[in-house]
Amino acid sequence: QVPLVESGGGLVQSGGSLRLSCTASGITFTRYSMGWFRQVPGKAREFVAAISVSGLHESYGGDVEGRFTISRDNAKNRVYLQMNSLKPEDTAVYYCGATGGIGPFLSSAGIDYDYWGQGTQVTVSS
């Protein structure tokens, strides 16, 4: 069973918005900081955003800060990524990840993450 499942991807015009969701199962969600990454073919996975267990601390990749917002609902075992002012260069497969081994810190390094979802495609047309 895949512990993380993303949803909410799709096709949107430049300037539009999408909200991605990631639902966790089979893990104790409140023990994990969560992150969103994205990847395009031929390139390394890129950090997008991360959020602490409590939801009080967030960090963002430089390209998305001010446009994207990460949040989580611990009662629903979900993490969200609200994406506004989308650009064609935001086109990618978006993955959520869970990291439990870094204590109260946030991580932008994919190697720190213990679990990954299968990804959801986001396509932004110009």
Short mmCIF file of N, CA and C in Angstrom, two decimals:
data_model
loop_
_atom_site.label_atom_id
_atom_site.label_comp_id
_atom_site.label_asym_id
_atom_site.label_seq_id
_atom_site.Cartn_x
_atom_site.Cartn_y
_atom_site.Cartn_z
N GLN A 1 0.84 -1.18 0.00
CA GLN A 1 0.00 0.00 0.00
C GLN A 1 0.88 1.24 0.00
N VAL A 2 0.60 2.14 -0.94
CA VAL A 2 1.36 3.39 -1.02
C VAL A 2 0.87 4.30 0.09
N PRO A 3 1.78 4.76 0.95
CA PRO A 3 1.34 5.55 2.10
C PRO A 3 0.91 6.97 1.76
N LEU A 4 1.31 7.48 0.60
CA LEU A 4 0.96 8.85 0.22
C LEU A 4 0.32 8.83 -1.17
N VAL A 5 -0.80 9.50 -1.31
CA VAL A 5 -1.49 9.57 -2.59
C VAL A 5 -1.83 11.03 -2.90
N GLU A 6 -1.30 11.53 -4.03
CA GLU A 6 -1.56 12.90 -4.45
C GLU A 6 -2.79 12.96 -5.35
N SER A 7 -3.42 14.12 -5.36
CA SER A 7 -4.53 14.38 -6.27
C SER A 7 -4.61 15.88 -6.52
N GLY A 8 -5.40 16.25 -7.53
CA GLY A 8 -5.65 17.66 -7.80
C GLY A 8 -4.89 18.25 -8.97
N GLY A 9 -4.02 17.46 -9.59
CA GLY A 9 -3.31 17.97 -10.75
C GLY A 9 -4.23 18.11 -11.94
N GLY A 10 -3.73 18.74 -12.99
CA GLY A 10 -4.52 18.92 -14.19
C GLY A 10 -3.92 19.96 -15.10
N LEU A 11 -4.72 20.41 -16.05
CA LEU A 11 -4.31 21.41 -17.03
C LEU A 11 -4.94 22.75 -16.66
N VAL A 12 -4.12 23.79 -16.64
CA VAL A 12 -4.61 25.12 -16.27
C VAL A 12 -3.89 26.15 -17.14
N GLN A 13 -4.54 27.25 -17.38
CA GLN A 13 -3.91 28.32 -18.16
C GLN A 13 -2.96 29.13 -17.29
N SER A 14 -2.01 29.75 -17.94
CA SER A 14 -1.06 30.62 -17.24
C SER A 14 -1.83 31.69 -16.45
N GLY A 15 -1.42 31.90 -15.21
CA GLY A 15 -2.10 32.83 -14.32
C GLY A 15 -3.17 32.19 -13.46
N GLY A 16 -3.50 30.95 -13.76
CA GLY A 16 -4.54 30.27 -13.02
C GLY A 16 -4.05 29.65 -11.72
N SER A 17 -4.95 28.89 -11.08
CA SER A 17 -4.65 28.28 -9.79
C SER A 17 -5.04 26.81 -9.77
N LEU A 18 -4.34 26.07 -8.94
CA LEU A 18 -4.68 24.68 -8.65
C LEU A 18 -4.38 24.42 -7.19
N ARG A 19 -5.09 23.45 -6.62
CA ARG A 19 -4.80 23.02 -5.26
C ARG A 19 -4.54 21.53 -5.26
N LEU A 20 -3.33 21.16 -4.90
CA LEU A 20 -2.97 19.76 -4.79
C LEU A 20 -3.23 19.27 -3.38
N SER A 21 -3.61 18.01 -3.28
CA SER A 21 -3.80 17.36 -1.99
C SER A 21 -2.94 16.10 -1.94
N CYS A 22 -2.54 15.74 -0.75
CA CYS A 22 -1.79 14.50 -0.53
C CYS A 22 -2.36 13.87 0.74
N THR A 23 -2.87 12.67 0.60
CA THR A 23 -3.47 11.96 1.72
C THR A 23 -2.56 10.84 2.18
N ALA A 24 -2.30 10.79 3.46
CA ALA A 24 -1.43 9.77 4.04
C ALA A 24 -2.26 8.67 4.68
N SER A 25 -1.77 7.45 4.56
CA SER A 25 -2.40 6.32 5.23
C SER A 25 -1.31 5.33 5.62
N GLY A 26 -1.56 4.62 6.72
CA GLY A 26 -0.60 3.60 7.14
C GLY A 26 0.63 4.14 7.85
N ILE A 27 0.69 5.45 8.04
CA ILE A 27 1.78 6.05 8.82
C ILE A 27 1.17 6.98 9.85
N THR A 28 1.92 7.26 10.91
CA THR A 28 1.45 8.20 11.91
C THR A 28 1.77 9.60 11.41
N PHE A 29 0.79 10.21 10.82
CA PHE A 29 0.99 11.46 10.07
C PHE A 29 1.64 12.54 10.93
N THR A 30 1.27 12.59 12.21
CA THR A 30 1.77 13.65 13.08
C THR A 30 3.22 13.43 13.53
N ARG A 31 3.86 12.42 13.01
CA ARG A 31 5.29 12.22 13.27
C ARG A 31 6.15 12.68 12.11
N TYR A 32 5.51 13.19 11.06
CA TYR A 32 6.25 13.50 9.84
C TYR A 32 6.08 14.95 9.41
N SER A 33 7.22 15.59 9.14
CA SER A 33 7.18 16.81 8.36
C SER A 33 6.89 16.42 6.92
N MET A 34 6.25 17.30 6.20
CA MET A 34 5.81 16.98 4.83
C MET A 34 6.40 17.97 3.84
N GLY A 35 6.57 17.49 2.63
CA GLY A 35 7.12 18.36 1.60
C GLY A 35 6.49 18.09 0.25
N TRP A 36 6.62 19.07 -0.62
CA TRP A 36 6.24 18.93 -2.03
C TRP A 36 7.47 19.16 -2.88
N PHE A 37 7.64 18.31 -3.87
CA PHE A 37 8.71 18.42 -4.84
C PHE A 37 8.08 18.32 -6.23
N ARG A 38 8.85 18.69 -7.24
CA ARG A 38 8.37 18.53 -8.61
C ARG A 38 9.51 18.10 -9.50
N GLN A 39 9.15 17.47 -10.61
CA GLN A 39 10.17 16.95 -11.52
C GLN A 39 9.67 17.01 -12.95
N VAL A 40 10.57 17.43 -13.83
CA VAL A 40 10.30 17.38 -15.26
C VAL A 40 11.26 16.38 -15.86
N PRO A 41 10.92 15.78 -16.99
CA PRO A 41 11.77 14.76 -17.60
C PRO A 41 13.18 15.28 -17.85
N GLY A 42 14.16 14.47 -17.46
CA GLY A 42 15.55 14.82 -17.71
C GLY A 42 16.17 15.72 -16.67
N LYS A 43 15.39 16.11 -15.67
CA LYS A 43 15.93 16.98 -14.62
C LYS A 43 15.74 16.34 -13.26
N ALA A 44 16.54 16.81 -12.29
CA ALA A 44 16.44 16.31 -10.93
C ALA A 44 15.15 16.80 -10.26
N ARG A 45 14.73 16.05 -9.27
CA ARG A 45 13.56 16.46 -8.50
C ARG A 45 13.88 17.76 -7.76
N GLU A 46 12.95 18.70 -7.82
CA GLU A 46 13.16 20.05 -7.29
C GLU A 46 12.28 20.31 -6.08
N PHE A 47 12.86 20.89 -5.05
CA PHE A 47 12.11 21.23 -3.85
C PHE A 47 11.13 22.37 -4.13
N VAL A 48 9.91 22.20 -3.63
CA VAL A 48 8.89 23.23 -3.79
C VAL A 48 8.53 23.86 -2.45
N ALA A 49 8.17 23.02 -1.47
CA ALA A 49 7.73 23.56 -0.18
C ALA A 49 7.78 22.46 0.87
N ALA A 50 7.88 22.87 2.13
CA ALA A 50 7.85 21.93 3.24
C ALA A 50 7.11 22.56 4.42
N ILE A 51 6.57 21.69 5.28
CA ILE A 51 5.83 22.18 6.43
C ILE A 51 6.11 21.27 7.61
N SER A 52 6.20 21.86 8.79
CA SER A 52 6.51 21.11 9.99
C SER A 52 5.31 20.31 10.46
N VAL A 53 5.55 19.44 11.42
CA VAL A 53 4.48 18.61 11.97
C VAL A 53 3.34 19.47 12.50
N SER A 54 3.69 20.53 13.20
CA SER A 54 2.66 21.39 13.81
C SER A 54 1.95 22.26 12.78
N GLY A 55 2.59 22.44 11.63
CA GLY A 55 2.04 23.36 10.64
C GLY A 55 2.45 24.80 10.85
N LEU A 56 3.25 25.05 11.88
CA LEU A 56 3.60 26.43 12.21
C LEU A 56 4.79 26.94 11.41
N HIS A 57 5.56 26.03 10.85
CA HIS A 57 6.77 26.43 10.12
C HIS A 57 6.71 25.92 8.70
N GLU A 58 7.07 26.80 7.76
CA GLU A 58 7.03 26.49 6.34
C GLU A 58 8.31 26.97 5.69
N SER A 59 8.66 26.33 4.59
CA SER A 59 9.74 26.85 3.75
C SER A 59 9.39 26.61 2.30
N TYR A 60 9.96 27.43 1.42
CA TYR A 60 9.61 27.38 0.00
C TYR A 60 10.85 27.47 -0.87
N GLY A 61 10.78 26.83 -2.03
CA GLY A 61 11.79 27.02 -3.04
C GLY A 61 11.70 28.43 -3.60
N GLY A 62 12.82 28.93 -4.11
CA GLY A 62 12.86 30.32 -4.53
C GLY A 62 11.91 30.66 -5.65
N ASP A 63 11.64 29.71 -6.53
CA ASP A 63 10.80 30.00 -7.68
C ASP A 63 9.33 30.14 -7.34
N VAL A 64 8.90 29.62 -6.19
CA VAL A 64 7.47 29.56 -5.90
C VAL A 64 7.05 30.44 -4.73
N GLU A 65 8.03 30.92 -3.98
CA GLU A 65 7.68 31.72 -2.80
C GLU A 65 6.86 32.93 -3.20
N GLY A 66 5.77 33.13 -2.47
CA GLY A 66 4.85 34.22 -2.78
C GLY A 66 3.71 33.82 -3.69
N ARG A 67 3.85 32.67 -4.34
CA ARG A 67 2.77 32.20 -5.23
C ARG A 67 2.13 30.92 -4.71
N PHE A 68 2.93 30.08 -4.07
CA PHE A 68 2.43 28.80 -3.57
C PHE A 68 2.35 28.84 -2.04
N THR A 69 1.39 28.09 -1.49
CA THR A 69 1.23 27.98 -0.04
C THR A 69 1.02 26.54 0.34
N ILE A 70 1.83 26.06 1.28
CA ILE A 70 1.68 24.71 1.79
C ILE A 70 0.90 24.77 3.10
N SER A 71 0.06 23.78 3.33
CA SER A 71 -0.68 23.70 4.59
C SER A 71 -0.96 22.23 4.87
N ARG A 72 -1.40 21.95 6.08
CA ARG A 72 -1.72 20.56 6.43
C ARG A 72 -2.90 20.53 7.38
N ASP A 73 -3.62 19.42 7.35
CA ASP A 73 -4.73 19.16 8.25
C ASP A 73 -4.44 17.83 8.93
N ASN A 74 -3.93 17.88 10.15
CA ASN A 74 -3.53 16.65 10.83
C ASN A 74 -4.73 15.77 11.17
N ALA A 75 -5.89 16.34 11.30
CA ALA A 75 -7.08 15.54 11.60
C ALA A 75 -7.49 14.69 10.39
N LYS A 76 -7.13 15.15 9.19
CA LYS A 76 -7.49 14.43 7.96
C LYS A 76 -6.31 13.72 7.34
N ASN A 77 -5.13 13.80 7.97
CA ASN A 77 -3.91 13.19 7.41
C ASN A 77 -3.63 13.71 6.01
N ARG A 78 -3.76 15.01 5.82
CA ARG A 78 -3.57 15.59 4.49
C ARG A 78 -2.63 16.78 4.53
N VAL A 79 -1.93 16.94 3.43
CA VAL A 79 -1.13 18.13 3.18
C VAL A 79 -1.57 18.69 1.84
N TYR A 80 -1.56 20.01 1.75
CA TYR A 80 -2.06 20.69 0.56
C TYR A 80 -0.99 21.60 -0.03
N LEU A 81 -1.12 21.86 -1.31
CA LEU A 81 -0.29 22.86 -1.96
C LEU A 81 -1.20 23.74 -2.81
N GLN A 82 -1.44 24.95 -2.35
CA GLN A 82 -2.22 25.91 -3.11
C GLN A 82 -1.27 26.65 -4.05
N MET A 83 -1.55 26.57 -5.34
CA MET A 83 -0.67 27.15 -6.35
C MET A 83 -1.43 28.24 -7.09
N ASN A 84 -0.97 29.45 -6.96
CA ASN A 84 -1.58 30.61 -7.62
C ASN A 84 -0.60 31.21 -8.63
N SER A 85 -1.13 32.03 -9.51
CA SER A 85 -0.31 32.71 -10.52
C SER A 85 0.61 31.72 -11.23
N LEU A 86 0.04 30.64 -11.66
CA LEU A 86 0.84 29.58 -12.28
C LEU A 86 1.46 30.04 -13.59
N LYS A 87 2.66 29.52 -13.85
CA LYS A 87 3.41 29.85 -15.05
C LYS A 87 3.69 28.56 -15.82
N PRO A 88 3.93 28.66 -17.12
CA PRO A 88 4.25 27.45 -17.89
C PRO A 88 5.45 26.69 -17.31
N GLU A 89 6.40 27.40 -16.72
CA GLU A 89 7.56 26.71 -16.15
C GLU A 89 7.24 25.96 -14.86
N ASP A 90 6.03 26.08 -14.35
CA ASP A 90 5.60 25.26 -13.22
C ASP A 90 5.13 23.88 -13.66
N THR A 91 5.05 23.66 -14.96
CA THR A 91 4.64 22.36 -15.48
C THR A 91 5.60 21.28 -15.03
N ALA A 92 5.07 20.24 -14.39
CA ALA A 92 5.90 19.15 -13.84
C ALA A 92 4.99 18.10 -13.23
N VAL A 93 5.59 16.99 -12.85
CA VAL A 93 4.92 16.04 -11.97
C VAL A 93 5.24 16.46 -10.54
N TYR A 94 4.21 16.61 -9.74
CA TYR A 94 4.37 17.04 -8.36
C TYR A 94 4.22 15.85 -7.42
N TYR A 95 5.18 15.74 -6.50
CA TYR A 95 5.22 14.64 -5.55
C TYR A 95 5.14 15.18 -4.12
N CYS A 96 4.43 14.48 -3.27
CA CYS A 96 4.53 14.80 -1.85
C CYS A 96 5.40 13.76 -1.17
N GLY A 97 6.07 14.18 -0.14
CA GLY A 97 6.97 13.31 0.61
C GLY A 97 6.79 13.52 2.10
N ALA A 98 7.17 12.49 2.86
CA ALA A 98 7.09 12.54 4.32
C ALA A 98 8.46 12.22 4.89
N THR A 99 8.90 13.04 5.83
CA THR A 99 10.18 12.82 6.48
C THR A 99 10.01 12.80 7.98
N GLY A 100 10.50 11.72 8.60
CA GLY A 100 10.31 11.56 10.04
C GLY A 100 11.61 11.58 10.82
N GLY A 101 12.74 11.72 10.12
CA GLY A 101 14.02 11.55 10.80
C GLY A 101 14.80 12.82 11.05
N ILE A 102 14.15 13.98 10.92
CA ILE A 102 14.90 15.22 11.06
C ILE A 102 14.39 16.08 12.21
N GLY A 103 13.62 15.49 13.10
CA GLY A 103 13.15 16.22 14.26
C GLY A 103 12.27 17.38 13.89
N PRO A 104 12.48 18.53 14.52
CA PRO A 104 11.60 19.67 14.26
C PRO A 104 11.99 20.48 13.04
N PHE A 105 12.98 20.01 12.30
CA PHE A 105 13.48 20.80 11.18
C PHE A 105 12.71 20.51 9.90
N LEU A 106 12.89 21.39 8.93
CA LEU A 106 12.34 21.20 7.60
C LEU A 106 13.48 20.87 6.65
N SER A 107 13.19 20.13 5.61
CA SER A 107 14.24 19.74 4.68
C SER A 107 13.83 19.99 3.25
N SER A 108 14.76 20.52 2.48
CA SER A 108 14.57 20.71 1.05
C SER A 108 15.32 19.64 0.25
N ALA A 109 15.87 18.66 0.95
CA ALA A 109 16.65 17.60 0.30
C ALA A 109 15.82 16.34 0.18
N GLY A 110 15.63 15.88 -1.03
CA GLY A 110 14.82 14.70 -1.25
C GLY A 110 15.33 13.47 -0.51
N ILE A 111 16.64 13.40 -0.29
CA ILE A 111 17.22 12.23 0.36
C ILE A 111 16.75 12.09 1.79
N ASP A 112 16.26 13.15 2.39
CA ASP A 112 15.79 13.10 3.77
C ASP A 112 14.40 12.49 3.90
N TYR A 113 13.72 12.31 2.80
CA TYR A 113 12.32 11.88 2.84
C TYR A 113 12.20 10.37 2.82
N ASP A 114 11.31 9.86 3.68
CA ASP A 114 11.15 8.42 3.86
C ASP A 114 10.11 7.82 2.93
N TYR A 115 9.10 8.59 2.62
CA TYR A 115 8.00 8.08 1.79
C TYR A 115 7.68 9.11 0.70
N TRP A 116 7.24 8.58 -0.43
CA TRP A 116 6.83 9.41 -1.56
C TRP A 116 5.51 8.91 -2.12
N GLY A 117 4.74 9.85 -2.68
CA GLY A 117 3.57 9.46 -3.44
C GLY A 117 3.94 9.13 -4.87
N GLN A 118 2.93 8.82 -5.66
CA GLN A 118 3.17 8.41 -7.05
C GLN A 118 3.24 9.60 -8.00
N GLY A 119 2.86 10.78 -7.51
CA GLY A 119 2.94 11.99 -8.31
C GLY A 119 1.63 12.34 -9.01
N THR A 120 1.45 13.62 -9.27
CA THR A 120 0.30 14.11 -10.02
C THR A 120 0.79 15.15 -11.02
N GLN A 121 0.32 15.06 -12.25
CA GLN A 121 0.79 15.93 -13.32
C GLN A 121 0.11 17.30 -13.25
N VAL A 122 0.91 18.33 -13.32
CA VAL A 122 0.40 19.70 -13.45
C VAL A 122 0.94 20.27 -14.76
N THR A 123 0.04 20.73 -15.60
CA THR A 123 0.43 21.32 -16.88
C THR A 123 -0.16 22.72 -16.98
N VAL A 124 0.71 23.69 -17.21
CA VAL A 124 0.29 25.08 -17.32
C VAL A 124 0.52 25.53 -18.76
N SER A 125 -0.56 25.89 -19.42
CA SER A 125 -0.46 26.31 -20.82
C SER A 125 -0.27 27.83 -20.90
N SER A 126 0.45 28.24 -21.94
CA SER A 126 0.73 29.68 -22.08
C SER A 126 -0.37 30.38 -22.87
#
